[in-house]
Amino acid sequence: MKSRRIVILTGAGISKESGLDTFRDADGLWARLRIEDVATPEAFARDPARVQDFYNHRRANLLSTAVAPNAAHLALARLEAEWPGEVLLVTQNIDDLHERAGSGKLIHMHGELLKARCLACGGVNAWRAPMTDVSLCPSCGAEGTLRVHVVWFGEMPLEMDRIYEALGACDLFVSIGTSGNVYPAAGFVAEARGNGLAHTVELNLESSEGHSLFDEHHYGPATVEVPAFVERILSRGW
Ligand code: APR
């Protein structure tokens, strides 16, 4: 029997118990900041220092010793290591907690907080320091040409062809810690269902916008629901 293929989508909810903010919860980032002020190309053109500051704070918080992968991140790394077939992890998150937990087959469709992109040469490099208007591009040496390598609203998410190819062939699609508010990620469950094969599962703290599209739901904290789900998949499938 061919090894069955799994696609997993994660959102901010999987990193909440690691101490990182979500976006649309009552205490989330968009409860105290406007997307139009900090997460669009227009915001960056209008007030680059404010946008750089927003991501500098999030980068410093991510790099603080208080933030580490949690049991949900670790369970997904275990699934990749122990499942006999393909496992592709697509994350909307820009943190590096999946990598730090050991996940390797990973796509950051909204980019990465710990990378910088140069507007002069297009180079993308690791970046862990505060980013300012005098930061130098590691690729071309230009000054003041860096932006965070994150996909802003109005921009195209990354590696969409590869993601749709995987959705078109998967036998299991699992959505974890996402409210299902933002496309194209919110449409992935419909893509998976459309391949005629996929069993679809939602693991979240509460039902998402797209909950009715899922075959199976488990609601509770990711550090409880994800390890339990991975244990079940590895021991008796779905
Ligand atoms: N365990 C599991 N799920 C949780 C937990 C937890 N401990 N805490 C919160 N959640 C759930 C919330 O119930 C919510 O459904 O995580 C979800 C987070 O939703 P959002 O804050 O909307 O985050 P996300 O879905 O990742 O947002 C998608 O929107 O703002 C953009 O680019 C940003 O990538 C982000 C995208």
Tab-separated table of C-alpha atoms and ligand atoms in Angstrom:
chain	number	residue	atom	x	y	z
A	1	MET	CA	0.000	0.000	0.000
A	2	LYS	CA	1.471	3.426	-0.934
A	3	SER	CA	2.312	5.450	2.156
A	4	ARG	CA	-0.420	7.953	2.670
A	5	ARG	CA	0.435	11.647	2.423
A	6	ILE	CA	-0.261	14.238	5.104
A	7	VAL	CA	-0.471	18.024	4.783
A	8	ILE	CA	-0.611	20.106	7.945
A	9	LEU	CA	-1.469	23.812	8.155
A	10	THR	CA	-0.588	25.744	11.283
A	11	GLY	CA	-1.478	29.225	12.490
A	12	ALA	CA	-0.698	31.482	15.413
A	13	GLY	CA	-2.655	29.301	17.848
A	14	ILE	CA	0.054	26.625	17.828
A	15	SER	CA	2.595	29.160	19.135
A	16	LYS	CA	0.313	30.805	21.700
A	17	GLU	CA	1.372	28.459	24.540
A	18	SER	CA	4.987	29.265	23.703
A	19	GLY	CA	4.222	32.865	24.646
A	20	LEU	CA	3.680	34.396	21.186
A	21	ASP	CA	0.610	36.522	20.458
A	22	THR	CA	-2.116	35.430	18.093
A	23	PHE	CA	-3.814	38.026	15.856
A	24	ARG	CA	-7.592	37.835	16.317
A	25	ASP	CA	-7.978	36.652	19.892
A	26	ALA	CA	-9.196	39.263	22.366
A	27	ASP	CA	-5.568	39.795	23.452
A	28	GLY	CA	-4.173	39.409	19.929
A	29	LEU	CA	-1.990	41.790	17.914
A	30	TRP	CA	-4.858	43.187	15.849
A	31	ALA	CA	-6.741	44.047	19.038
A	32	ARG	CA	-4.150	46.761	19.724
A	33	LEU	CA	-2.623	47.566	16.335
A	34	ARG	CA	-4.090	48.251	12.879
A	35	ILE	CA	-2.957	46.012	10.022
A	36	GLU	CA	-2.933	49.122	7.811
A	37	ASP	CA	-0.322	50.735	10.070
A	38	VAL	CA	2.213	47.891	10.378
A	39	ALA	CA	1.579	45.019	7.941
A	40	THR	CA	1.087	46.394	4.421
A	41	PRO	CA	3.493	47.667	1.715
A	42	GLU	CA	1.735	51.043	1.950
A	43	ALA	CA	2.458	51.242	5.694
A	44	PHE	CA	6.147	50.531	5.023
A	45	ALA	CA	6.317	53.185	2.306
A	46	ARG	CA	4.538	55.714	4.524
A	47	ASP	CA	6.393	55.097	7.813
A	48	PRO	CA	9.181	52.503	7.503
A	49	ALA	CA	10.495	53.154	11.009
A	50	ARG	CA	7.133	52.245	12.534
A	51	VAL	CA	6.929	48.994	10.559
A	52	GLN	CA	10.553	48.093	11.341
A	53	ASP	CA	9.853	48.777	15.036
A	54	PHE	CA	6.790	46.486	15.016
A	55	TYR	CA	8.864	43.585	13.674
A	56	ASN	CA	11.935	44.457	15.782
A	57	HIS	CA	9.809	44.016	18.927
A	58	ARG	CA	8.380	40.693	17.690
A	59	ARG	CA	11.866	39.474	16.672
A	60	ALA	CA	13.378	40.372	20.062
A	61	ASN	CA	10.492	38.614	21.821
A	62	LEU	CA	10.900	35.478	19.672
A	63	LEU	CA	14.643	35.395	20.451
A	64	SER	CA	14.121	35.823	24.196
A	65	THR	CA	14.896	32.786	26.344
A	66	ALA	CA	11.253	32.727	27.482
A	67	VAL	CA	10.052	31.559	24.052
A	68	ALA	CA	10.574	27.923	23.029
A	69	PRO	CA	8.796	25.249	20.993
A	70	ASN	CA	5.907	23.614	22.877
A	71	ALA	CA	4.539	20.051	22.924
A	72	ALA	CA	2.469	20.711	19.813
A	73	HIS	CA	5.504	21.776	17.751
A	74	LEU	CA	7.421	18.758	19.047
A	75	ALA	CA	4.558	16.375	18.210
A	76	LEU	CA	4.505	17.563	14.586
A	77	ALA	CA	8.277	17.008	14.333
A	78	ARG	CA	7.714	13.485	15.709
A	79	LEU	CA	5.030	12.843	13.094
A	80	GLU	CA	7.419	13.896	10.295
A	81	ALA	CA	10.139	11.627	11.710
A	82	GLU	CA	7.976	8.551	12.315
A	83	TRP	CA	5.284	8.627	9.610
A	84	PRO	CA	6.274	6.282	6.731
A	85	GLY	CA	4.856	8.578	4.027
A	86	GLU	CA	5.179	12.231	3.050
A	87	VAL	CA	4.415	14.885	5.677
A	88	LEU	CA	4.391	18.540	4.542
A	89	LEU	CA	4.005	21.249	7.171
A	90	VAL	CA	2.699	24.567	5.822
A	91	THR	CA	2.764	27.342	8.382
A	92	GLN	CA	1.262	30.812	8.314
A	93	ASN	CA	3.546	31.632	11.242
A	94	ILE	CA	6.714	33.687	10.838
A	95	ASP	CA	8.345	32.332	13.995
A	96	ASP	CA	11.002	29.571	13.895
A	97	LEU	CA	9.449	27.293	16.509
A	98	HIS	CA	8.674	24.469	14.054
A	99	GLU	CA	12.339	24.416	12.956
A	100	ARG	CA	13.560	24.525	16.537
A	101	ALA	CA	11.238	21.587	17.347
A	102	GLY	CA	12.849	19.563	14.521
A	103	SER	CA	10.418	19.913	11.594
A	104	GLY	CA	12.254	19.949	8.241
A	105	LYS	CA	9.614	19.547	5.494
A	106	LEU	CA	8.292	23.029	6.133
A	107	ILE	CA	6.944	25.948	4.087
A	108	HIS	CA	6.614	29.426	5.626
A	109	MET	CA	3.885	30.750	3.305
A	110	HIS	CA	3.858	34.137	5.079
A	111	GLY	CA	7.651	34.417	5.286
A	112	GLU	CA	10.018	34.432	8.251
A	113	LEU	CA	10.616	36.992	11.016
A	114	LEU	CA	14.282	35.968	11.326
A	115	LYS	CA	15.102	36.789	7.690
A	116	ALA	CA	15.730	40.087	5.882
A	117	ARG	CA	15.029	40.862	2.229
A	118	CYS	CA	16.968	43.554	0.346
A	119	LEU	CA	14.947	45.935	-1.823
A	120	ALA	CA	18.079	46.688	-3.847
A	121	CYS	CA	19.359	43.197	-4.738
A	122	GLY	CA	16.504	40.918	-3.642
A	123	GLY	CA	18.844	38.937	-1.438
A	124	VAL	CA	17.258	37.081	1.510
A	125	ASN	CA	19.474	36.486	4.538
A	126	ALA	CA	19.178	35.376	8.142
A	127	TRP	CA	18.601	38.433	10.362
A	128	ARG	CA	18.413	38.400	14.169
A	129	ALA	CA	19.322	42.004	15.057
A	130	PRO	CA	17.091	45.093	15.105
A	131	MET	CA	16.530	46.311	11.514
A	132	THR	CA	16.861	50.049	10.871
A	133	ASP	CA	17.358	52.546	8.052
A	134	VAL	CA	21.128	52.128	8.374
A	135	SER	CA	21.187	48.320	8.370
A	136	LEU	CA	23.490	46.918	5.679
A	137	CYS	CA	22.394	44.179	3.260
A	138	PRO	CA	24.553	41.063	3.874
A	139	SER	CA	24.386	40.239	0.139
A	140	CYS	CA	25.142	43.554	-1.606
A	141	GLY	CA	26.245	45.861	1.230
A	142	ALA	CA	23.612	48.503	0.446
A	143	GLU	CA	22.521	50.655	3.396
A	144	GLY	CA	18.915	51.164	4.451
A	145	THR	CA	17.422	48.811	1.842
A	146	LEU	CA	16.241	45.983	4.115
A	147	ARG	CA	12.692	44.892	4.952
A	148	VAL	CA	11.618	41.911	7.001
A	149	HIS	CA	11.117	38.793	4.821
A	150	VAL	CA	7.418	38.617	5.712
A	151	VAL	CA	4.398	38.565	3.373
A	152	TRP	CA	2.256	41.638	4.042
A	153	PHE	CA	-1.444	41.987	3.309
A	154	GLY	CA	-1.879	42.555	-0.415
A	155	GLU	CA	1.238	40.530	-1.261
A	156	MET	CA	1.338	36.987	-2.656
A	157	PRO	CA	2.122	34.215	-0.152
A	158	LEU	CA	5.184	32.081	-0.894
A	159	GLU	CA	5.454	28.648	-2.585
A	160	MET	CA	1.755	28.452	-3.454
A	161	ASP	CA	2.334	26.077	-6.425
A	162	ARG	CA	4.085	23.575	-4.191
A	163	ILE	CA	1.341	23.890	-1.563
A	164	TYR	CA	-1.523	23.344	-4.034
A	165	GLU	CA	0.304	20.364	-5.532
A	166	ALA	CA	0.538	18.776	-2.067
A	167	LEU	CA	-3.123	19.563	-1.263
A	168	GLY	CA	-4.180	17.958	-4.538
A	169	ALA	CA	-2.576	14.658	-3.564
A	170	CYS	CA	-2.937	14.417	0.219
A	171	ASP	CA	-4.861	11.717	2.097
A	172	LEU	CA	-5.026	13.706	5.350
A	173	PHE	CA	-5.274	17.479	5.866
A	174	VAL	CA	-4.927	18.819	9.402
A	175	SER	CA	-5.521	22.477	10.288
A	176	ILE	CA	-4.080	23.563	13.647
A	177	GLY	CA	-4.389	26.865	15.532
A	178	THR	CA	-5.827	29.062	12.804
A	179	SER	CA	-9.062	31.053	12.737
A	180	GLY	CA	-9.630	30.443	9.029
A	181	ASN	CA	-10.042	34.166	8.386
A	182	VAL	CA	-7.233	34.786	5.889
A	183	TYR	CA	-7.001	33.427	2.339
A	184	PRO	CA	-5.468	31.570	0.605
A	185	ALA	CA	-4.769	29.438	3.727
A	186	ALA	CA	-8.451	29.476	4.724
A	187	GLY	CA	-9.256	27.800	1.402
A	188	PHE	CA	-6.830	24.890	1.835
A	189	VAL	CA	-9.414	22.596	3.443
A	190	ALA	CA	-11.673	22.985	0.378
A	191	GLU	CA	-8.679	22.275	-1.893
A	192	ALA	CA	-7.906	19.095	0.047
A	193	ARG	CA	-11.553	17.953	0.018
A	194	GLY	CA	-11.622	18.581	-3.711
A	195	ASN	CA	-8.975	15.908	-4.361
A	196	GLY	CA	-11.546	13.269	-3.443
A	197	LEU	CA	-9.138	11.498	-1.087
A	198	ALA	CA	-8.489	13.642	1.917
A	199	HIS	CA	-9.811	13.202	5.423
A	200	THR	CA	-9.882	16.696	6.949
A	201	VAL	CA	-9.308	17.491	10.631
A	202	GLU	CA	-9.452	20.743	12.617
A	203	LEU	CA	-7.476	21.026	15.872
A	204	ASN	CA	-8.131	24.408	17.456
A	205	LEU	CA	-9.056	26.111	20.710
A	206	GLU	CA	-12.490	26.867	19.274
A	207	SER	CA	-14.325	26.280	15.999
A	208	SER	CA	-12.904	28.311	13.099
A	209	GLU	CA	-14.615	30.119	10.237
A	210	GLY	CA	-14.307	26.987	8.115
A	211	HIS	CA	-15.258	24.404	10.748
A	212	SER	CA	-18.178	22.991	8.728
A	213	LEU	CA	-15.751	21.939	5.969
A	214	PHE	CA	-13.845	19.570	8.239
A	215	ASP	CA	-14.708	15.873	8.677
A	216	GLU	CA	-13.322	15.791	12.226
A	217	HIS	CA	-12.797	18.389	14.960
A	218	HIS	CA	-10.973	18.390	18.281
A	219	TYR	CA	-11.148	21.554	20.363
A	220	GLY	CA	-8.732	22.407	23.136
A	221	PRO	CA	-5.203	23.751	23.674
A	222	ALA	CA	-2.728	22.704	20.966
A	223	THR	CA	-0.318	21.282	23.557
A	224	VAL	CA	-3.057	18.793	24.518
A	225	GLU	CA	-4.829	18.097	21.218
A	226	VAL	CA	-1.833	17.854	18.841
A	227	PRO	CA	0.267	15.294	20.769
A	228	ALA	CA	-2.862	13.160	21.327
A	229	PHE	CA	-3.755	13.327	17.634
A	230	VAL	CA	-0.213	12.482	16.498
A	231	GLU	CA	-0.083	9.511	18.899
A	232	ARG	CA	-3.382	8.227	17.441
A	233	ILE	CA	-2.249	8.677	13.827
A	234	LEU	CA	1.018	6.854	14.457
A	235	SER	CA	-0.612	4.013	16.378
A	236	ARG	CA	-3.776	3.405	14.356
A	237	GLY	CA	-4.079	5.889	11.497
A	238	TRP	CA	-7.433	7.604	10.724
B	1	APR	N1	-4.295	26.147	21.076
B	1	APR	C1	-4.933	26.010	19.893
B	1	APR	N2	-5.524	27.033	19.235
B	1	APR	C2	-5.448	28.256	19.798
B	1	APR	C3	-4.791	28.488	21.037
B	1	APR	C4	-4.194	27.364	21.675
B	1	APR	N3	-3.561	27.475	22.853
B	1	APR	N4	-4.908	29.810	21.335
B	1	APR	C5	-5.597	30.378	20.325
B	1	APR	N5	-5.930	29.450	19.418
B	1	APR	C6	-6.675	29.637	18.173
B	1	APR	C7	-7.722	30.729	18.225
B	1	APR	O1	-8.962	30.201	18.704
B	1	APR	C8	-7.819	31.148	16.754
B	1	APR	O2	-8.808	30.377	16.074
B	1	APR	O3	-5.759	30.034	17.189
B	1	APR	C9	-6.440	30.808	16.192
B	1	APR	C10	-5.599	32.030	15.887
B	1	APR	O4	-6.261	32.751	14.882
B	1	APR	P1	-5.602	34.128	14.359
B	1	APR	O5	-5.219	34.964	15.537
B	1	APR	O6	-6.526	34.677	13.323
B	1	APR	O7	-4.228	33.658	13.685
B	1	APR	P2	-4.050	32.978	12.270
B	1	APR	O8	-5.238	32.166	11.902
B	1	APR	O9	-2.714	32.308	12.275
B	1	APR	O10	-3.974	34.261	11.290
B	1	APR	C11	-3.696	34.007	9.916
B	1	APR	O11	-3.575	36.384	9.531
B	1	APR	O12	-2.935	38.409	10.395
B	1	APR	C12	-2.597	37.436	9.476
B	1	APR	O13	-0.479	36.960	8.619
B	1	APR	C13	-1.257	36.831	9.770
B	1	APR	O14	-0.551	34.540	9.507
B	1	APR	C14	-1.566	35.376	10.058
B	1	APR	C15	-2.896	35.159	9.365
